[in-house]
Amino acid sequence: GQQVMQIPQYQHVQEGEDFTTYCNSSTTLSNIQWYKQRPGGHPVFLIQLVKSGEVKKQKRLTFQFGEAKKNSSLHITATQTTDVGTYFCAGGPTSGGSYIPTFGRGTSLIVHP
Amino acid sequence: DAGITQSPRHKVTETGTPVTLRCHQTENHRYMYWYRQDPGHGLRLIHYSYGVKDTDKGEVSDGYSVSRSKTEDFLLTLESATSSQTSVYFCAISESGASTDTQYFGPGTRLTVL
């Protein structure tokens, strides 16, 4: 079945440093979504990418979808303590029918002040 | 936040006892999902529902059953709880199951099986 790999599992940064997490799929994806989970909280939707090569920005966050629609990345510029949490990607298959996303294992971001 | 509640929020139980977790939504979304979250494993799908009385298995369904008798409620049952089922359980909903649907998550239930 479809697998979505996410690296790294953990990332420690000093406040102000940049951060990137990568998501790779074994199969072509129809779209990819990114979620953030604060410590003790629940995953919250951040953004969705659908088109090959698509790039979207949300303030200091930049999301990219690869040309082959098999990989994606989330880059945070100048991290802040409010960025702490676990970031998940979730990708769906290209076949039709119901969309059952496959979640990556997440990258936990720890920001040191 | 979407109108999703989970009950109970915390539960401690003993091995071998039955446990039922409830997810309730006020959004009238068609799809509902149960996930478990464990350190190092991310979110793993247990079961999902695509309508009243319509359910299907996810990747980690062994030891779990589900029921959906009303659009708004999705129950997860552990018939005989084991220590390996100690986890945080999240319910999620999506509007139509389309590939572009957002999943909205409930607050989670922390289950400890002693």
Tab-separated table of C-alpha atoms in Angstrom:
chain	number	residue	atom	x	y	z
A	1	GLY	CA	0.000	0.000	0.000
A	2	GLN	CA	0.844	3.626	-0.120
A	3	GLN	CA	3.560	4.772	2.255
A	4	VAL	CA	4.415	8.297	3.259
A	5	MET	CA	7.798	8.832	4.843
A	6	GLN	CA	8.542	11.979	6.782
A	7	ILE	CA	11.959	13.166	7.947
A	8	PRO	CA	13.440	14.101	10.290
A	9	GLN	CA	11.539	12.644	13.240
A	10	TYR	CA	12.808	15.397	15.560
A	11	GLN	CA	14.497	18.728	14.979
A	12	HIS	CA	15.978	21.007	17.598
A	13	VAL	CA	16.663	24.579	16.538
A	14	GLN	CA	17.611	27.824	18.197
A	15	GLU	CA	14.977	30.505	17.938
A	16	GLY	CA	15.564	32.419	14.721
A	17	GLU	CA	17.003	29.466	12.800
A	18	ASP	CA	15.221	27.945	9.819
A	19	PHE	CA	13.506	24.554	9.813
A	20	THR	CA	12.514	22.135	7.064
A	21	THR	CA	10.591	18.869	7.120
A	22	TYR	CA	10.314	16.555	4.143
A	23	CYS	CA	7.598	14.185	3.081
A	24	ASN	CA	8.157	11.418	0.494
A	25	SER	CA	5.649	9.016	-0.966
A	26	SER	CA	6.199	5.671	-2.638
A	27	THR	CA	3.428	6.480	-5.108
A	28	THR	CA	2.121	9.532	-6.919
A	29	LEU	CA	-0.214	11.608	-4.796
A	30	SER	CA	-3.409	13.370	-5.799
A	31	ASN	CA	-2.720	16.091	-3.261
A	32	ILE	CA	-0.931	16.637	-0.012
A	33	GLN	CA	-2.044	18.283	3.171
A	34	TRP	CA	-0.063	19.595	6.102
A	35	TYR	CA	-1.218	19.609	9.703
A	36	LYS	CA	0.250	21.006	12.908
A	37	GLN	CA	-0.224	19.541	16.343
A	38	ARG	CA	0.752	21.604	19.353
A	39	PRO	CA	1.961	19.694	22.440
A	40	GLY	CA	-1.066	18.187	24.165
A	41	GLY	CA	-3.347	19.244	21.325
A	42	HIS	CA	-4.917	17.777	18.249
A	43	PRO	CA	-3.822	18.040	14.605
A	44	VAL	CA	-4.998	21.178	12.880
A	45	PHE	CA	-5.106	21.654	9.121
A	46	LEU	CA	-2.569	24.127	7.732
A	47	ILE	CA	-2.704	23.916	3.959
A	48	GLN	CA	-3.295	21.758	0.914
A	49	LEU	CA	-1.261	21.461	-2.279
A	50	VAL	CA	-2.770	19.955	-5.406
A	51	LYS	CA	-0.762	20.962	-8.470
A	52	SER	CA	2.594	19.622	-9.578
A	53	GLY	CA	5.365	22.019	-8.510
A	54	GLU	CA	2.978	24.126	-6.459
A	55	VAL	CA	4.400	26.519	-3.870
A	56	LYS	CA	2.306	28.233	-1.217
A	57	LYS	CA	3.270	30.591	1.564
A	58	GLN	CA	1.727	31.417	4.897
A	59	LYS	CA	3.763	34.180	6.515
A	60	ARG	CA	7.041	32.456	7.492
A	61	LEU	CA	5.907	29.015	6.268
A	62	THR	CA	6.599	27.859	2.706
A	63	PHE	CA	5.041	24.676	1.355
A	64	GLN	CA	6.156	22.919	-1.818
A	65	PHE	CA	4.773	20.014	-3.820
A	66	GLY	CA	7.236	18.199	-6.048
A	67	GLU	CA	7.030	18.091	-9.819
A	68	ALA	CA	6.350	14.350	-9.758
A	69	LYS	CA	3.788	14.779	-6.953
A	70	LYS	CA	5.662	12.272	-4.817
A	71	ASN	CA	7.290	14.621	-2.335
A	72	SER	CA	6.620	17.763	-0.408
A	73	SER	CA	8.356	20.039	2.037
A	74	LEU	CA	7.500	22.558	4.713
A	75	HIS	CA	10.044	25.274	5.425
A	76	ILE	CA	9.815	27.698	8.320
A	77	THR	CA	11.959	30.817	8.193
A	78	ALA	CA	13.266	32.316	11.432
A	79	THR	CA	11.518	29.978	13.843
A	80	GLN	CA	9.708	31.286	16.874
A	81	THR	CA	8.714	29.514	20.070
A	82	THR	CA	5.146	29.538	18.806
A	83	ASP	CA	6.227	27.175	16.013
A	84	VAL	CA	6.810	24.354	18.503
A	85	GLY	CA	4.801	21.246	17.693
A	86	THR	CA	4.609	18.249	15.430
A	87	TYR	CA	4.068	18.760	11.723
A	88	PHE	CA	2.355	16.015	9.740
A	89	CYS	CA	1.934	15.567	6.042
A	90	ALA	CA	-0.948	13.524	4.665
A	91	GLY	CA	-1.194	12.326	1.107
A	92	GLY	CA	-3.974	10.759	-0.873
A	93	PRO	CA	-3.767	8.223	-3.707
A	94	THR	CA	-4.443	9.187	-7.285
A	95	SER	CA	-7.100	6.504	-7.801
A	96	GLY	CA	-10.722	7.543	-7.556
A	97	GLY	CA	-13.216	6.823	-4.830
A	98	SER	CA	-13.035	7.831	-1.217
A	99	TYR	CA	-10.009	9.669	0.020
A	100	ILE	CA	-8.306	7.879	2.843
A	101	PRO	CA	-5.169	9.877	3.508
A	102	THR	CA	-1.943	8.307	4.634
A	103	PHE	CA	-0.219	10.336	7.314
A	104	GLY	CA	3.515	10.601	7.706
A	105	ARG	CA	4.897	9.937	11.164
A	106	GLY	CA	5.438	13.617	11.760
A	107	THR	CA	8.371	15.860	12.565
A	108	SER	CA	8.536	17.289	16.065
A	109	LEU	CA	10.016	20.770	16.140
A	110	ILE	CA	11.637	21.940	19.352
A	111	VAL	CA	12.623	25.613	19.453
A	112	HIS	CA	15.124	26.738	22.060
A	113	PRO	CA	14.813	30.390	23.104
B	1	ASP	CA	-12.733	24.599	15.556
B	2	ALA	CA	-15.202	22.167	14.007
B	3	GLY	CA	-17.891	20.845	16.331
B	4	ILE	CA	-16.330	17.566	17.389
B	5	THR	CA	-16.328	16.203	20.899
B	6	GLN	CA	-14.863	13.000	22.266
B	7	SER	CA	-15.759	11.223	25.453
B	8	PRO	CA	-14.296	10.343	27.764
B	9	ARG	CA	-11.216	12.543	27.488
B	10	HIS	CA	-9.213	10.332	29.804
B	11	LYS	CA	-9.728	6.746	30.838
B	12	VAL	CA	-7.761	4.210	32.834
B	13	THR	CA	-8.906	0.631	32.614
B	14	GLU	CA	-7.657	-2.858	33.255
B	15	THR	CA	-6.595	-5.522	30.795
B	16	GLY	CA	-9.520	-7.606	29.589
B	17	THR	CA	-12.246	-5.049	30.185
B	18	PRO	CA	-14.399	-3.651	27.383
B	19	VAL	CA	-14.028	0.020	26.548
B	20	THR	CA	-16.128	2.270	24.304
B	21	LEU	CA	-15.021	5.662	23.102
B	22	ARG	CA	-17.485	8.092	21.617
B	23	CYS	CA	-17.083	10.716	18.940
B	24	HIS	CA	-19.855	13.242	18.382
B	25	GLN	CA	-20.027	15.822	15.598
B	26	THR	CA	-22.386	18.678	14.902
B	27	GLU	CA	-21.156	19.365	11.346
B	28	ASN	CA	-23.266	16.743	9.554
B	29	HIS	CA	-20.129	15.466	7.796
B	30	ARG	CA	-20.438	12.144	6.048
B	31	TYR	CA	-17.023	10.677	6.824
B	32	MET	CA	-15.743	9.907	10.294
B	33	TYR	CA	-12.438	8.324	11.259
B	34	TRP	CA	-10.747	6.837	14.292
B	35	TYR	CA	-6.982	7.156	14.616
B	36	ARG	CA	-4.542	6.162	17.280
B	37	GLN	CA	-1.392	8.139	17.959
B	38	ASP	CA	1.689	6.611	19.511
B	39	PRO	CA	5.199	8.053	19.835
B	40	GLY	CA	7.189	7.379	16.698
B	41	HIS	CA	4.184	6.090	14.775
B	42	GLY	CA	2.267	9.216	13.934
B	43	LEU	CA	-1.435	8.841	13.202
B	44	ARG	CA	-2.628	5.389	12.235
B	45	LEU	CA	-6.111	4.761	10.932
B	46	ILE	CA	-8.142	2.204	12.869
B	47	HIS	CA	-11.566	2.332	11.189
B	48	TYR	CA	-13.563	4.813	9.246
B	49	SER	CA	-17.193	5.350	8.305
B	50	TYR	CA	-18.658	6.723	5.094
B	51	GLY	CA	-22.246	6.849	6.292
B	52	VAL	CA	-24.715	5.480	8.793
B	53	LYS	CA	-23.983	1.784	9.262
B	54	ASP	CA	-21.249	1.961	6.608
B	55	THR	CA	-17.796	1.294	7.999
B	56	ASP	CA	-14.487	-0.113	6.856
B	57	LYS	CA	-11.163	-1.144	8.324
B	58	GLY	CA	-7.997	0.881	8.468
B	59	GLU	CA	-4.415	-0.298	8.808
B	60	VAL	CA	-4.568	-1.180	12.530
B	61	SER	CA	-8.108	-2.522	13.008
B	62	ASP	CA	-7.331	-5.744	14.904
B	63	GLY	CA	-8.877	-5.689	18.382
B	64	TYR	CA	-11.226	-2.812	17.548
B	65	SER	CA	-14.789	-2.563	16.322
B	66	VAL	CA	-16.892	0.452	15.407
B	67	SER	CA	-20.497	1.397	14.976
B	68	ARG	CA	-22.337	4.330	13.503
B	69	SER	CA	-26.094	4.328	14.059
B	70	LYS	CA	-26.499	8.082	13.584
B	71	THR	CA	-24.695	10.569	11.371
B	72	GLU	CA	-23.377	12.455	14.366
B	73	ASP	CA	-22.004	9.573	16.436
B	74	PHE	CA	-19.148	7.178	15.784
B	75	LEU	CA	-18.259	4.670	18.493
B	76	LEU	CA	-14.986	2.806	18.882
B	77	THR	CA	-15.061	-0.344	21.012
B	78	LEU	CA	-12.207	-2.337	22.426
B	79	GLU	CA	-13.889	-5.643	23.225
B	80	SER	CA	-11.142	-6.771	25.580
B	81	ALA	CA	-8.552	-4.093	26.194
B	82	THR	CA	-4.857	-4.953	26.141
B	83	SER	CA	-1.846	-2.939	27.267
B	84	SER	CA	-0.800	-2.498	23.624
B	85	GLN	CA	-3.959	-0.434	23.136
B	86	THR	CA	-2.720	2.215	25.538
B	87	SER	CA	-2.663	5.256	23.278
B	88	VAL	CA	-4.210	8.589	22.413
B	89	TYR	CA	-7.257	8.158	20.215
B	90	PHE	CA	-8.395	10.859	17.834
B	91	CYS	CA	-11.640	11.062	15.980
B	92	ALA	CA	-11.720	13.025	12.751
B	93	ILE	CA	-14.396	14.065	10.286
B	94	SER	CA	-14.456	15.141	6.681
B	95	GLU	CA	-17.299	16.435	4.608
B	96	SER	CA	-17.540	14.061	1.673
B	97	GLY	CA	-14.457	11.874	1.489
B	98	ALA	CA	-13.198	13.719	-1.585
B	99	SER	CA	-9.452	13.878	-2.102
B	100	THR	CA	-9.426	17.585	-1.321
B	101	ASP	CA	-11.349	17.345	1.945
B	102	THR	CA	-9.828	18.723	5.101
B	103	GLN	CA	-9.857	16.439	8.109
B	104	TYR	CA	-11.017	18.030	11.337
B	105	PHE	CA	-9.845	16.360	14.499
B	106	GLY	CA	-11.457	16.058	17.880
B	107	PRO	CA	-9.576	16.820	21.115
B	108	GLY	CA	-8.538	13.199	21.663
B	109	THR	CA	-9.015	10.534	24.334
B	110	ARG	CA	-6.064	9.356	26.361
B	111	LEU	CA	-6.561	5.681	27.189
B	112	THR	CA	-4.365	3.766	29.607
B	113	VAL	CA	-4.745	-0.004	29.906
B	114	LEU	CA	-3.088	-1.427	33.004
